Short mmCIF file of C-alpha atoms in Angstrom, two decimals:
data_model
loop_
_atom_site.label_atom_id
_atom_site.label_comp_id
_atom_site.label_asym_id
_atom_site.label_seq_id
_atom_site.Cartn_x
_atom_site.Cartn_y
_atom_site.Cartn_z
CA ARG I 1308 27.60 15.81 -9.95
CA LYS I 1309 26.51 12.82 -12.01
CA GLU I 1310 29.17 10.37 -13.08
CA VAL I 1311 28.03 10.55 -16.72
CA GLU I 1312 26.44 13.75 -18.02
CA GLN I 1313 24.83 14.33 -21.38
CA ASP I 1314 23.40 17.24 -23.30
CA PRO I 1315 19.84 17.49 -22.00
CA GLY I 1316 18.23 17.94 -25.41
CA PRO I 1317 15.73 17.52 -26.89
CA PHE I 1318 17.16 17.87 -30.36
CA ASN I 1319 14.66 18.52 -33.14
CA VAL I 1320 16.24 18.43 -36.58
CA PRO I 1321 15.08 18.14 -40.19
CA GLU I 1322 15.80 15.08 -42.26
CA GLY I 1323 19.26 15.19 -43.73
CA ALA I 1324 20.73 17.28 -40.93
CA THR I 1325 23.92 16.48 -39.07
CA VAL I 1326 23.55 16.31 -35.32
CA ALA I 1327 26.14 15.86 -32.57
CA PHE I 1328 25.66 14.60 -29.04
CA ASN I 1329 28.18 15.16 -26.29
CA CYS I 1330 28.81 13.39 -23.04
CA THR I 1331 31.29 13.89 -20.21
CA TYR I 1332 32.32 11.43 -17.54
CA SER I 1333 33.90 12.07 -14.16
CA ASN I 1334 35.33 8.62 -13.31
CA SER I 1335 38.78 8.53 -14.87
CA ALA I 1336 38.94 4.79 -14.11
CA SER I 1337 36.20 4.09 -16.64
CA GLN I 1338 37.57 1.69 -19.19
CA SER I 1339 34.96 1.16 -21.88
CA PHE I 1340 32.43 3.49 -23.42
CA PHE I 1341 29.34 2.95 -25.52
CA TRP I 1342 26.38 4.63 -27.11
CA TYR I 1343 23.02 2.93 -26.72
CA ARG I 1344 19.79 3.73 -28.51
CA GLN I 1345 16.43 3.47 -26.78
CA ASP I 1346 13.16 3.70 -28.65
CA CYS I 1347 10.01 4.78 -26.86
CA ARG I 1348 8.82 2.09 -24.42
CA LYS I 1349 11.59 -0.29 -25.49
CA GLU I 1350 14.77 -1.49 -23.87
CA PRO I 1351 18.15 0.12 -24.67
CA LYS I 1352 20.18 -1.53 -27.41
CA LEU I 1353 23.83 -1.09 -28.26
CA LEU I 1354 24.44 1.40 -31.06
CA MET I 1355 28.22 1.39 -31.06
CA SER I 1356 31.32 1.16 -28.94
CA VAL I 1357 33.56 4.21 -28.55
CA TYR I 1358 37.33 4.16 -28.96
CA SER I 1359 40.05 6.78 -28.62
CA SER I 1360 40.90 6.30 -32.27
CA GLY I 1361 37.32 7.02 -33.21
CA ASN I 1362 35.05 4.62 -34.98
CA GLU I 1363 32.54 4.93 -37.75
CA ASP I 1364 29.54 2.84 -38.69
CA GLY I 1365 27.79 4.17 -41.75
CA ARG I 1366 26.31 7.55 -40.87
CA PHE I 1367 27.39 7.30 -37.23
CA THR I 1368 30.76 8.35 -35.84
CA ALA I 1369 31.79 8.03 -32.21
CA GLN I 1370 34.83 9.55 -30.54
CA LEU I 1371 36.46 9.31 -27.13
CA ASN I 1372 38.81 11.92 -25.69
CA ARG I 1373 40.31 10.47 -22.51
CA ALA I 1374 42.27 13.62 -21.66
CA SER I 1375 39.11 15.70 -21.57
CA GLN I 1376 36.91 12.80 -20.39
CA TYR I 1377 34.56 13.48 -23.24
CA ILE I 1378 32.57 11.26 -25.62
CA SER I 1379 30.74 12.29 -28.74
CA LEU I 1380 28.34 10.84 -31.28
CA LEU I 1381 27.85 12.36 -34.71
CA ILE I 1382 24.92 11.40 -36.92
CA ARG I 1383 25.11 12.50 -40.53
CA ASP I 1384 22.22 12.68 -42.99
CA SER I 1385 19.60 12.11 -40.30
CA LYS I 1386 16.69 9.82 -41.09
CA LEU I 1387 13.21 9.76 -39.58
CA SER I 1388 14.11 6.36 -38.16
CA ASP I 1389 16.94 7.90 -36.12
CA SER I 1390 14.34 9.44 -33.78
CA ALA I 1391 15.08 7.91 -30.38
CA THR I 1392 16.83 8.57 -27.10
CA TYR I 1393 20.61 8.14 -27.17
CA LEU I 1394 22.34 7.03 -23.99
CA CYS I 1395 26.01 7.48 -23.23
CA VAL I 1396 27.54 4.73 -21.06
CA GLY I 1397 30.82 4.35 -19.20
CA THR I 1398 31.92 0.98 -17.80
CA ASN I 1399 34.39 0.34 -15.00
CA ALA I 1400 35.15 -3.15 -13.71
CA GLY I 1401 31.95 -4.49 -15.18
CA LYS I 1402 29.70 -1.79 -13.74
CA SER I 1403 28.00 0.36 -16.37
CA THR I 1404 26.86 3.90 -15.61
CA PHE I 1405 24.38 5.58 -17.91
CA GLY I 1406 23.81 9.19 -18.77
CA ASP I 1407 20.23 10.42 -18.61
CA GLY I 1408 19.93 10.30 -22.38
CA THR I 1409 19.37 12.82 -25.14
CA THR I 1410 16.18 12.69 -27.17
CA LEU I 1411 16.40 13.18 -30.90
CA THR I 1412 13.41 13.87 -33.11
CA VAL I 1413 14.01 13.96 -36.86
CA LYS I 1414 11.24 15.73 -38.75
CA PRO I 1415 10.29 15.49 -42.44
CA ASP C 51 20.02 -15.00 -31.09
CA VAL C 52 20.78 -13.70 -27.61
CA LYS C 53 17.88 -13.32 -25.25
CA VAL C 54 17.14 -11.87 -21.83
CA THR C 55 13.64 -12.64 -20.66
CA GLN C 56 11.82 -10.86 -17.87
CA SER C 57 8.89 -12.79 -16.48
CA SER C 58 6.34 -9.99 -16.26
CA ARG C 59 5.90 -7.00 -18.53
CA TYR C 60 3.34 -5.25 -16.35
CA LEU C 61 2.57 -5.66 -12.66
CA VAL C 62 0.28 -3.84 -10.27
CA LYS C 63 0.88 -4.39 -6.57
CA ARG C 64 -0.28 -2.87 -3.32
CA THR C 65 1.88 -1.11 -0.75
CA GLY C 66 3.48 -3.63 1.58
CA GLU C 67 3.27 -6.58 -0.79
CA LYS C 68 6.33 -8.69 -1.57
CA VAL C 69 7.27 -8.52 -5.24
CA PHE C 70 9.48 -10.87 -7.26
CA LEU C 71 10.86 -9.86 -10.63
CA GLU C 72 12.48 -12.72 -12.51
CA CYS C 73 15.09 -12.51 -15.24
CA VAL C 74 16.58 -15.33 -17.31
CA GLN C 75 19.35 -15.14 -19.89
CA ASP C 76 20.32 -17.84 -22.37
CA MET C 77 23.80 -16.59 -23.25
CA ASP C 78 25.80 -18.18 -20.41
CA HIS C 79 26.88 -14.69 -19.26
CA GLU C 80 28.57 -14.39 -15.89
CA ASN C 81 27.36 -10.87 -15.17
CA MET C 82 23.77 -9.82 -14.58
CA PHE C 83 22.27 -6.49 -13.55
CA TRP C 84 19.07 -4.87 -12.36
CA TYR C 85 18.37 -1.24 -13.25
CA ARG C 86 15.39 0.97 -12.75
CA GLN C 87 14.51 3.73 -15.18
CA ASP C 88 12.53 6.82 -14.24
CA PRO C 89 11.79 9.98 -16.24
CA GLY C 90 14.42 12.61 -15.60
CA LEU C 91 16.62 10.20 -13.62
CA GLY C 92 17.80 7.84 -16.34
CA LEU C 93 18.87 4.27 -15.65
CA ARG C 94 20.11 3.64 -12.14
CA LEU C 95 21.85 0.44 -11.03
CA ILE C 96 20.16 -1.39 -8.16
CA TYR C 97 22.20 -4.61 -7.83
CA PHE C 98 24.51 -6.71 -9.92
CA SER C 99 26.06 -10.15 -9.79
CA TYR C 100 29.34 -11.50 -11.18
CA ASP C 101 28.65 -15.14 -10.44
CA VAL C 102 26.25 -17.58 -8.90
CA LYS C 103 25.45 -16.70 -5.28
CA MET C 104 27.41 -13.45 -5.57
CA LYS C 105 25.79 -10.04 -5.39
CA GLU C 106 26.99 -6.47 -5.22
CA LYS C 107 25.10 -3.31 -4.34
CA GLY C 108 24.65 -0.78 -7.07
CA ASP C 109 23.84 2.88 -6.62
CA ILE C 110 20.33 2.54 -5.17
CA PRO C 111 20.01 -0.82 -3.35
CA GLU C 112 17.78 0.38 -0.51
CA GLY C 113 14.45 -1.42 -0.40
CA TYR C 114 15.64 -4.20 -2.74
CA SER C 115 17.36 -7.55 -2.52
CA VAL C 116 18.45 -10.06 -5.16
CA SER C 117 18.98 -13.76 -5.58
CA ARG C 118 21.21 -15.64 -7.99
CA GLU C 119 20.96 -19.37 -7.36
CA LYS C 120 21.65 -20.34 -10.97
CA LYS C 121 23.88 -18.70 -13.53
CA GLU C 122 21.07 -17.95 -15.94
CA ARG C 123 18.60 -16.51 -13.43
CA PHE C 124 18.75 -13.25 -11.47
CA SER C 125 15.79 -12.23 -9.35
CA LEU C 126 14.97 -8.84 -7.87
CA ILE C 127 12.92 -8.81 -4.68
CA LEU C 128 10.99 -5.98 -3.13
CA GLU C 129 10.35 -7.18 0.43
CA SER C 130 7.66 -4.58 1.10
CA ALA C 131 6.70 -2.56 -1.94
CA SER C 132 6.25 1.17 -1.61
CA THR C 133 4.77 3.72 -3.99
CA ASN C 134 8.20 5.24 -4.70
CA GLN C 135 9.21 1.90 -6.21
CA THR C 136 6.77 2.41 -9.06
CA SER C 137 9.10 2.31 -12.05
CA MET C 138 10.36 0.47 -15.12
CA TYR C 139 12.74 -2.31 -14.10
CA LEU C 140 15.31 -3.50 -16.61
CA CYS C 141 17.40 -6.64 -16.31
CA ALA C 142 20.60 -7.01 -18.32
CA SER C 143 23.45 -9.42 -18.79
CA MET C 144 27.03 -8.99 -19.95
CA LEU C 145 29.81 -11.31 -21.05
CA GLY C 146 33.02 -10.36 -19.28
CA GLN C 147 33.45 -7.00 -17.60
CA GLY C 148 33.64 -4.43 -20.34
CA GLY C 149 31.31 -5.56 -23.03
CA GLU C 150 27.84 -5.00 -24.36
CA LEU C 151 24.83 -5.07 -22.07
CA PHE C 152 21.90 -7.11 -23.32
CA PHE C 153 18.60 -5.95 -21.87
CA GLY C 154 15.29 -7.63 -21.30
CA GLU C 155 12.13 -5.87 -22.43
CA GLY C 156 11.52 -4.44 -18.98
CA SER C 157 8.94 -4.89 -16.24
CA ARG C 158 6.71 -1.93 -15.53
CA LEU C 159 5.72 -2.04 -11.87
CA THR C 160 2.99 0.10 -10.37
CA VAL C 161 2.62 0.14 -6.59
CA LEU C 162 -0.71 1.49 -5.35
#
């Protein structure tokens, strides 16, 4: 079993849709969690950190449930520019483990 | 602006050749990492380093070694390249132990 598992996708949604990505992690010692965005043939870049209290950045909301070892990312009012691969990451003692990523395509 | 620079974007090597992938960061970060990324397998950690001259094995260290002689530079070495090492290699750095990873643009290696 992988340490970080994501919805396999792909997700194909129309503009304006709300889409949710889920991720589970098996290492209960993981301390920090993040969502990264990776565009085609580019390097991953940080989208947002994930906290138990939940955090919001514009149209993006991330949530961590430590009891269920579950992380989520919600994108509201999807834009064409949101098309990318979204990577869930758990970090323990400085070592970051990535999920395989979920590909999102937003269509006009 | 923070920057992680990988020396080569594209390399083509032959089986058995020695390959050096260089990575330099200008953020004075203690921690540096080498990942490889393959379709269907995601990013997998090869080696990482918490300080100069320190190195730790990641999840897939076989066939690789690393060198960190200076804080800003972390090199990945393939002693004898094989075709199954054809991949995208990503270097990253991190300040502290639970923060954001900053990636270089990647080095796409093809081993023939």
